[in-house]
Amino acid sequence: MAKPQKRYVCQACGSATHRWAGQCGDCGEWNSLAEEAALAATPFQAKHHLRSGGQKVTLVGLDAEIPLPARLATGIAEFDRTLGGGFVEGSATLIGGDPGIGKSTLLLQAAARLAQGGHRVAYVSGEEAADQVRLRARRLGLGAAPVQLAAATSVRDILTTLGDGPAPRLLVIDSIQTMHSDMIEGAPGTVSQVRASAQELIRFAKERGSALVLVGHVTKDGSLAGPRVLEHMVDTVLAFEGERSHQYRLLRAIKNRFGGTDEIGVFAMADSGLSEVANPSALFLTQRDEGVSGTVVFPALEGTRPVLVEMQALVVRLASGATPRRAVVGWDSGRLAMILAVLEARCGLSFSSAEVYLNVAGGYRVQDPAADLAVAAALVSALSERPVPVGAVAFGEVALSGEIRPVAHAGLRLKEAAKLGFDRALLPASAAGEKSALALAGFKNLLRFVDHLLGRG
């Protein structure tokens, strides 16, 4: 018998080494190497290869007729929108989010909807007892839903139980970090256990046609915990975002093999659980009758859905010699530094002796590059103490040359702004010919845009 070798596996990235170290050489994480037993290499394994002895697989061409995958709609429109129309039979979905954000609540509501529609649904909790999940269901008004509930952590026990009788249409595992496979050594939550448990569950879902949902933990920086290979194994990765101090939640698709990754679902947390938000712009806009300096409304685009958010800027002059501070909430700090540099170099505005604070109202995080013009307008308004008109929206991408570049789907942004009562839009000159009920003001470069805001012709 060959002597088993010990190895140390990083719990963050899954890389293995034969020596322990305080820092992982691949991902740079500290104190993430854990000891695991490696598979013994026998002389037979060392001399033989895998080129014979297996079964031949069927090769097909790209032009083969393949039907579209059947969708399993949950009845929660925002959830189905993010998934691309609903769960796909035999697919594996990984959903992550901060503790207490509402992952279990959302999945319990979706499971109850499907169970009430006549589908067989199994919900396996590894973190809570069955009675705790049952109490939450009663609090949400779902106590009568015929969901098959279990509290277990052994993958063998779960698959043995589900193997008897017809497979469930939806299988929820909450969470994958609590699952344990007796095929390998290691405590639940380690890289080897998470990978092995997920592989067995995904194999069951593919063979039996069940839609599998795995709940994953997140690290302190918000990324999914465990090995990165777990995200490659599943078909869809969803991120449930939001601040616990705010009532709304955003469900965002990071990876989706059966749909787009640019759609979001918006929910509001209430006493009766998560409710859908049909008009998310109402969450992020401040209702006011008169203009305030430093605030501009920006029509962001998430997939095919426009969301109007308010960009807020504050510029504070400091005494000579003091080091100014730059603080950003909800936007990229590097992008803010670029906009400030373009305003100074191309427009002659000085922010070097002032502190700059930028915030997206409501805790929303903007990733759309079209926010450049709205941020520039908010900064100029805050610096000059001249409010932007209340009924105006602004969008456009700013280049380092000062050029205002066109952005995608300008018509959708204008349509959403008009629907919410706005009457004016500041946008790139190339989009000024769009058909809209708003009065459009187009600008080719940032200098002309600043002159317009400051009334300099």
Coordinates of C-alpha atoms in Angstrom, one line a residue:
M1 CA 0.0 0.0 0.0
A2 CA 1.3 3.4 -0.9
K3 CA 1.7 5.8 2.0
P4 CA -1.0 8.5 1.9
Q5 CA 0.5 12.0 1.5
K6 CA -0.7 15.0 3.4
R7 CA -1.5 18.2 1.5
Y8 CA -2.7 21.6 2.5
V9 CA -5.7 23.1 0.5
C10 CA -6.6 26.8 0.5
Q11 CA -10.1 27.3 1.7
A12 CA -10.5 30.4 -0.5
C13 CA -9.3 29.3 -3.9
G14 CA -8.9 25.6 -3.7
S15 CA -5.1 25.4 -4.6
A16 CA -3.1 22.6 -2.9
T17 CA 0.4 22.5 -1.7
H18 CA 2.5 19.9 0.2
R19 CA 3.8 22.4 2.8
W20 CA 1.9 24.7 5.1
A21 CA 2.3 28.4 4.8
G22 CA 0.7 31.4 6.4
Q23 CA -0.3 32.9 3.1
C24 CA -1.7 31.2 0.0
G25 CA 0.7 31.7 -2.9
D26 CA -2.1 31.8 -5.5
C27 CA -4.8 34.1 -4.1
G28 CA -2.9 35.8 -1.3
E29 CA -5.3 34.9 1.5
W30 CA -3.8 34.6 5.0
N31 CA -4.4 31.6 7.3
S32 CA -6.5 29.8 4.7
L33 CA -4.5 26.6 4.3
A34 CA -6.1 23.6 5.9
E35 CA -4.6 20.1 6.1
E36 CA -6.3 17.3 4.1
A37 CA -5.4 13.8 3.2
A38 CA -4.4 13.3 -0.4
L39 CA -5.2 10.3 -2.5
A40 CA -2.5 7.7 -2.5
A41 CA -0.8 7.1 -5.8
T42 CA -0.3 3.3 -6.4
P43 CA 2.2 1.9 -8.9
F44 CA -0.7 0.6 -11.0
Q45 CA -2.1 4.2 -11.3
A46 CA 1.3 5.6 -12.1
K47 CA 1.9 3.2 -15.1
H48 CA -1.6 3.1 -16.7
H49 CA -3.5 5.8 -18.5
L50 CA -7.1 6.6 -19.3
R51 CA -7.1 6.0 -23.0
S52 CA -8.8 2.6 -22.9
G53 CA -11.4 0.8 -20.8
G54 CA -14.0 3.5 -20.9
Q55 CA -17.3 3.8 -22.7
K56 CA -17.5 5.7 -26.0
V57 CA -19.5 9.0 -25.9
T58 CA -21.7 10.3 -28.6
L59 CA -20.4 13.3 -30.6
V60 CA -23.0 15.6 -32.2
G61 CA -22.6 18.6 -34.5
L62 CA -23.4 22.2 -33.8
D63 CA -26.3 22.0 -36.2
A64 CA -28.2 19.3 -34.3
E65 CA -31.8 20.2 -33.4
I66 CA -32.0 20.9 -29.7
P67 CA -35.3 22.0 -28.1
L68 CA -35.3 25.0 -25.8
P69 CA -35.1 24.0 -22.1
A70 CA -38.4 23.8 -20.2
R71 CA -38.9 26.6 -17.7
L72 CA -40.3 26.2 -14.2
A73 CA -41.8 29.6 -13.3
T74 CA -42.0 30.3 -9.6
G75 CA -44.8 32.9 -9.9
I76 CA -42.6 35.6 -8.4
A77 CA -42.1 37.9 -11.4
E78 CA -38.9 39.5 -10.1
F79 CA -37.3 36.2 -9.4
D80 CA -38.2 34.7 -12.7
R81 CA -37.0 37.9 -14.5
T82 CA -33.5 37.4 -13.0
L83 CA -33.4 33.7 -13.8
G84 CA -34.4 34.4 -17.4
G85 CA -37.9 33.1 -17.2
G86 CA -37.8 30.6 -14.3
F87 CA -35.8 27.5 -13.2
V88 CA -34.6 25.1 -15.9
E89 CA -35.1 21.4 -15.3
G90 CA -31.9 19.7 -14.3
S91 CA -30.1 23.0 -13.7
A92 CA -28.1 24.0 -10.6
T93 CA -28.4 27.5 -9.2
L94 CA -26.1 29.0 -6.5
I95 CA -27.4 32.0 -4.5
G96 CA -25.4 34.0 -2.1
G97 CA -25.8 37.0 0.1
D98 CA -25.0 38.5 3.5
P99 CA -26.5 36.8 6.6
G100 CA -30.0 37.9 7.3
I101 CA -30.5 39.5 3.9
G102 CA -33.5 37.2 3.1
K103 CA -32.1 34.3 1.0
S104 CA -34.0 31.6 3.0
T105 CA -37.1 33.7 3.0
L106 CA -37.1 34.2 -0.8
L107 CA -36.5 30.5 -1.5
L108 CA -39.1 29.5 1.0
Q109 CA -41.6 31.8 -0.8
A110 CA -40.6 30.4 -4.2
A111 CA -40.8 26.8 -3.0
A112 CA -44.3 27.4 -1.4
R113 CA -45.5 29.0 -4.7
L114 CA -44.4 26.0 -6.7
A115 CA -45.8 23.5 -4.2
Q116 CA -49.1 25.2 -4.2
G117 CA -49.1 24.9 -8.0
G118 CA -49.0 21.1 -7.8
H119 CA -45.2 20.6 -8.1
R120 CA -43.2 18.4 -5.8
V121 CA -40.8 20.5 -3.9
A122 CA -38.1 19.5 -1.3
Y123 CA -36.5 21.9 1.1
V124 CA -33.5 20.6 3.0
S125 CA -32.1 22.9 5.8
G126 CA -28.7 22.2 7.2
E127 CA -28.6 25.3 9.4
E128 CA -32.0 25.3 11.0
A129 CA -34.3 22.7 12.5
A130 CA -37.4 21.7 10.7
D131 CA -39.5 23.4 13.3
Q132 CA -37.7 26.7 12.8
V133 CA -38.4 26.7 9.1
R134 CA -42.0 25.7 9.8
L135 CA -42.4 28.7 12.1
R136 CA -41.0 31.0 9.5
A137 CA -43.4 29.6 6.9
R138 CA -46.4 30.2 9.3
R139 CA -45.2 33.8 9.9
L140 CA -45.1 34.3 6.1
G141 CA -48.6 32.9 5.7
L142 CA -47.2 29.8 3.9
G143 CA -47.9 27.2 6.6
A144 CA -50.4 25.3 4.4
A145 CA -48.1 24.9 1.4
P146 CA -47.3 21.2 0.7
V147 CA -43.5 21.6 0.8
Q148 CA -41.5 18.5 1.8
L149 CA -39.2 19.8 4.6
A150 CA -36.2 18.1 6.2
A151 CA -33.3 19.0 8.4
A152 CA -30.2 17.1 7.3
T153 CA -26.5 17.5 6.5
S154 CA -25.5 14.1 5.1
V155 CA -25.5 14.1 1.3
R156 CA -25.9 10.3 1.3
D157 CA -29.0 10.5 3.5
I158 CA -30.5 13.2 1.4
L159 CA -29.9 11.4 -1.9
T160 CA -31.1 8.1 -0.5
T161 CA -34.3 9.7 0.6
L162 CA -35.0 11.5 -2.6
G163 CA -34.1 8.4 -4.7
D164 CA -37.3 6.7 -3.6
G165 CA -40.2 7.7 -5.7
P166 CA -40.4 10.6 -8.2
A167 CA -37.7 13.2 -8.1
P168 CA -38.8 16.7 -6.8
R169 CA -39.2 19.4 -9.4
L170 CA -37.3 21.8 -7.1
L171 CA -34.7 20.9 -4.5
V172 CA -33.4 23.6 -2.2
I173 CA -30.2 23.0 -0.1
D174 CA -29.7 25.6 2.6
S175 CA -26.8 25.8 2.8
I176 CA -24.0 23.9 0.8
Q177 CA -21.4 24.8 3.5
T178 CA -23.3 22.6 6.0
M179 CA -23.4 19.5 3.8
H180 CA -21.1 16.6 4.4
S181 CA -20.1 13.7 2.2
D182 CA -18.8 10.5 3.7
M183 CA -16.9 9.7 0.5
I184 CA -13.9 11.9 1.6
E185 CA -12.4 13.1 4.8
G186 CA -12.8 16.6 6.1
A187 CA -15.2 18.8 8.1
P188 CA -18.3 20.4 6.6
G189 CA -17.4 23.7 4.9
T190 CA -13.9 22.8 3.8
V191 CA -13.0 23.0 0.1
S192 CA -13.0 19.3 -0.5
Q193 CA -16.4 18.8 1.3
V194 CA -18.1 21.7 -0.5
R195 CA -16.8 20.5 -3.8
A196 CA -17.7 16.9 -3.3
S197 CA -21.2 17.6 -1.8
A198 CA -22.1 20.0 -4.6
Q199 CA -20.9 17.5 -7.3
E200 CA -23.1 14.7 -5.9
L201 CA -26.1 17.0 -5.7
I202 CA -25.6 18.4 -9.1
R203 CA -25.2 14.9 -10.6
F204 CA -28.5 13.9 -9.0
A205 CA -30.2 17.0 -10.4
K206 CA -28.9 16.4 -13.9
E207 CA -29.9 12.7 -13.9
R208 CA -33.3 13.1 -12.4
G209 CA -34.3 16.5 -14.0
S210 CA -34.7 18.4 -10.8
A211 CA -34.0 22.1 -10.5
L212 CA -31.3 22.4 -7.8
V213 CA -30.8 25.6 -5.7
L214 CA -27.8 25.8 -3.4
V215 CA -27.5 28.6 -0.8
G216 CA -23.9 29.7 -0.3
H217 CA -22.2 31.7 2.4
V218 CA -20.3 34.9 1.6
T219 CA -17.1 36.3 2.9
K220 CA -16.6 39.6 4.7
D221 CA -16.0 41.4 1.4
G222 CA -19.3 40.1 0.0
S223 CA -17.9 37.4 -2.4
L224 CA -19.1 33.9 -2.3
A225 CA -17.2 31.7 0.2
G226 CA -15.6 28.5 -0.7
P227 CA -13.7 27.4 -3.8
R228 CA -14.1 29.3 -7.0
V229 CA -14.7 25.9 -8.7
L230 CA -18.1 25.8 -7.2
E231 CA -19.2 28.8 -9.3
H232 CA -18.0 26.9 -12.4
M233 CA -19.9 23.8 -11.5
V234 CA -23.3 25.4 -11.3
D235 CA -25.3 26.9 -14.2
T236 CA -26.5 30.1 -12.5
V237 CA -25.0 32.3 -9.8
L238 CA -27.2 34.8 -8.1
A239 CA -26.2 37.5 -5.7
F240 CA -28.8 38.8 -3.2
E241 CA -27.7 42.3 -2.3
G242 CA -29.0 45.1 -0.1
E243 CA -28.4 46.9 3.2
R244 CA -30.1 45.6 6.3
S245 CA -30.9 49.1 7.3
H246 CA -33.0 49.6 4.1
Q247 CA -36.1 47.7 3.2
Y248 CA -35.3 46.9 -0.4
R249 CA -33.2 44.0 -1.8
L250 CA -31.7 43.4 -5.2
L251 CA -31.3 40.0 -6.8
R252 CA -28.6 40.1 -9.5
A253 CA -27.4 37.4 -11.9
I254 CA -23.6 37.1 -12.0
K255 CA -23.6 34.0 -14.2
N256 CA -26.5 32.4 -16.2
R257 CA -26.1 29.7 -18.8
F258 CA -29.7 29.9 -19.7
G259 CA -30.3 33.6 -19.8
G260 CA -28.7 37.1 -19.5
T261 CA -26.7 38.4 -16.6
D262 CA -27.9 42.0 -16.9
E263 CA -31.3 41.6 -15.3
I264 CA -32.1 42.4 -11.7
G265 CA -35.1 41.7 -9.4
V266 CA -36.1 44.2 -6.9
F267 CA -37.8 43.2 -3.6
A268 CA -38.9 45.0 -0.5
M269 CA -38.7 43.4 2.9
A270 CA -41.9 43.5 5.0
D271 CA -43.5 41.7 7.9
S272 CA -45.1 39.2 5.5
G273 CA -41.8 38.5 3.7
L274 CA -40.3 39.8 0.5
S275 CA -42.7 41.6 -1.8
E276 CA -42.1 42.5 -5.4
V277 CA -41.4 46.1 -6.4
A278 CA -42.9 46.8 -9.8
N279 CA -41.6 50.4 -10.0
P280 CA -38.1 50.4 -8.4
S281 CA -37.5 54.1 -9.3
A282 CA -39.9 55.1 -6.5
L283 CA -37.5 53.6 -4.0
F284 CA -34.4 55.7 -5.0
L285 CA -35.9 59.1 -5.8
T286 CA -36.4 61.9 -3.3
Q287 CA -39.6 63.8 -3.7
R288 CA -39.0 67.5 -3.5
D289 CA -40.6 70.7 -5.0
E290 CA -37.4 72.8 -5.3
G291 CA -33.9 72.1 -6.5
V292 CA -31.0 71.4 -4.2
S293 CA -27.5 72.0 -5.3
G294 CA -25.4 68.8 -5.8
T295 CA -28.3 66.5 -6.7
V296 CA -29.0 65.1 -10.2
V297 CA -31.4 62.3 -11.3
F298 CA -29.8 59.6 -13.4
P299 CA -31.7 57.0 -15.4
A300 CA -29.7 53.9 -14.9
L301 CA -30.3 50.8 -17.0
E302 CA -30.2 47.3 -15.5
G303 CA -30.8 44.8 -18.3
T304 CA -34.0 45.9 -20.0
R305 CA -35.2 47.8 -16.9
P306 CA -34.5 51.6 -16.4
V307 CA -34.2 52.6 -12.8
L308 CA -34.1 56.3 -11.9
V309 CA -31.7 57.1 -9.0
E310 CA -30.5 60.3 -7.5
M311 CA -26.8 61.1 -7.5
Q312 CA -25.8 63.4 -4.6
A313 CA -22.5 65.3 -4.4
L314 CA -21.1 67.6 -1.7
V315 CA -18.0 69.8 -2.1
V316 CA -16.5 71.3 1.0
R317 CA -13.7 73.9 0.8
L318 CA -10.7 73.3 3.2
A319 CA -8.1 75.6 4.6
S320 CA -4.9 75.9 2.7
G321 CA -2.5 73.0 3.2
A322 CA -5.1 70.5 4.4
T323 CA -5.3 67.2 2.7
P324 CA -8.7 66.8 0.9
R325 CA -10.8 63.6 1.3
R326 CA -12.6 61.7 -1.4
A327 CA -15.5 59.5 -0.2
V328 CA -17.8 57.5 -2.5
V329 CA -20.9 55.4 -1.6
G330 CA -22.6 53.4 -4.4
W331 CA -20.1 54.2 -7.2
D332 CA -16.6 53.5 -8.4
S333 CA -14.0 55.6 -6.6
G334 CA -11.6 55.4 -9.5
R335 CA -14.3 56.6 -11.8
L336 CA -14.9 59.6 -9.5
A337 CA -11.2 60.5 -9.6
M338 CA -11.3 60.4 -13.4
I339 CA -14.3 62.7 -13.6
L340 CA -12.6 65.2 -11.2
A341 CA -9.4 65.1 -13.3
V342 CA -11.4 65.8 -16.5
L343 CA -13.3 68.7 -14.9
E344 CA -10.0 70.2 -13.8
A345 CA -8.0 69.6 -17.0
R346 CA -10.7 70.3 -19.6
C347 CA -13.1 72.7 -17.8
G348 CA -10.9 74.7 -15.5
L349 CA -12.7 73.8 -12.3
S350 CA -10.5 73.3 -9.2
F351 CA -11.3 70.5 -6.7
S352 CA -7.8 70.1 -5.4
S353 CA -8.4 72.1 -2.3
A354 CA -11.9 70.7 -1.5
E355 CA -13.3 67.5 0.0
V356 CA -15.6 65.7 -2.4
Y357 CA -18.4 63.3 -1.2
L358 CA -20.5 61.3 -3.6
N359 CA -23.5 59.2 -2.7
V360 CA -26.2 57.3 -4.6
A361 CA -29.5 57.8 -2.7
G362 CA -31.1 54.8 -1.2
G363 CA -28.0 52.7 -1.0
Y364 CA -28.2 51.7 -4.7
R365 CA -25.0 50.7 -6.4
V366 CA -24.5 52.1 -9.9
Q367 CA -22.4 50.2 -12.4
D368 CA -23.6 51.9 -15.6
P369 CA -20.9 54.0 -17.4
A370 CA -23.6 56.4 -18.4
A371 CA -23.6 57.8 -14.9
D372 CA -20.5 59.9 -15.8
L373 CA -22.5 62.9 -17.0
A374 CA -24.9 62.8 -14.0
V375 CA -21.9 62.7 -11.6
A376 CA -20.2 65.6 -13.4
A377 CA -23.4 67.6 -13.2
A378 CA -23.8 66.9 -9.4
L379 CA -20.1 67.9 -8.8
V380 CA -20.5 71.2 -10.8
S381 CA -23.7 72.0 -9.1
A382 CA -22.3 71.4 -5.6
L383 CA -19.1 73.4 -6.4
S384 CA -21.1 76.4 -7.8
E385 CA -24.1 76.1 -5.4
R386 CA -26.3 76.3 -8.5
P387 CA -29.1 73.6 -8.4
V388 CA -29.9 71.5 -11.5
P389 CA -33.5 72.0 -12.5
V390 CA -35.8 69.6 -10.6
G391 CA -37.4 68.1 -13.7
A392 CA -34.1 67.3 -15.5
V393 CA -32.3 64.0 -15.9
A394 CA -28.7 63.5 -17.1
F395 CA -26.8 60.6 -18.6
G396 CA -23.8 60.1 -20.8
E397 CA -20.3 58.7 -20.8
V398 CA -17.4 61.1 -20.3
A399 CA -14.0 60.4 -22.1
L400 CA -10.6 61.6 -20.9
S401 CA -10.6 64.0 -23.8
G402 CA -13.7 65.7 -22.4
E403 CA -15.9 64.3 -25.1
I404 CA -19.4 63.1 -24.1
R405 CA -19.9 59.7 -25.7
P406 CA -23.2 58.1 -26.5
V407 CA -24.6 55.3 -24.4
A408 CA -26.9 52.4 -25.1
H409 CA -30.7 52.4 -24.9
A410 CA -31.2 56.2 -24.7
G411 CA -34.8 55.8 -25.7
L412 CA -35.6 53.5 -22.8
R413 CA -34.1 55.9 -20.3
L414 CA -36.0 58.8 -21.7
K415 CA -39.3 56.9 -21.7
E416 CA -38.9 56.0 -18.1
A417 CA -38.0 59.6 -17.2
A418 CA -41.1 60.9 -19.0
K419 CA -43.3 58.3 -17.3
L420 CA -42.2 59.6 -13.9
G421 CA -42.9 63.2 -14.7
F422 CA -39.5 64.6 -15.8
D423 CA -39.6 67.1 -18.6
R424 CA -36.0 67.7 -19.6
A425 CA -32.9 65.6 -20.4
L426 CA -29.2 66.5 -20.6
L427 CA -27.5 63.9 -22.8
P428 CA -24.9 63.4 -25.5
A429 CA -25.4 65.3 -28.7
S430 CA -25.6 62.1 -30.7
A431 CA -28.8 61.1 -28.8
A432 CA -30.5 64.5 -29.1
G433 CA -32.5 63.3 -32.1
E434 CA -34.3 60.7 -30.1
K435 CA -38.1 60.9 -30.2
S436 CA -39.2 61.8 -26.7
A437 CA -41.7 63.8 -24.8
L438 CA -38.9 65.5 -22.9
A439 CA -37.0 68.6 -24.0
L440 CA -33.6 67.3 -25.0
A441 CA -30.4 69.3 -24.7
G442 CA -27.4 67.6 -26.3
F443 CA -23.7 68.3 -25.7
K444 CA -20.6 67.2 -27.6
N445 CA -18.0 67.9 -24.8
L446 CA -17.9 68.4 -21.1
L447 CA -16.8 72.1 -21.4
R448 CA -20.1 73.1 -23.2
F449 CA -22.0 71.1 -20.6
V450 CA -20.4 72.9 -17.7
D451 CA -21.0 76.3 -19.5
H452 CA -24.6 75.4 -19.8
L453 CA -24.9 74.5 -16.1
L454 CA -23.2 77.7 -15.0
G455 CA -25.1 79.9 -17.4
R456 CA -22.0 81.0 -19.3
G457 CA -23.6 81.0 -22.7

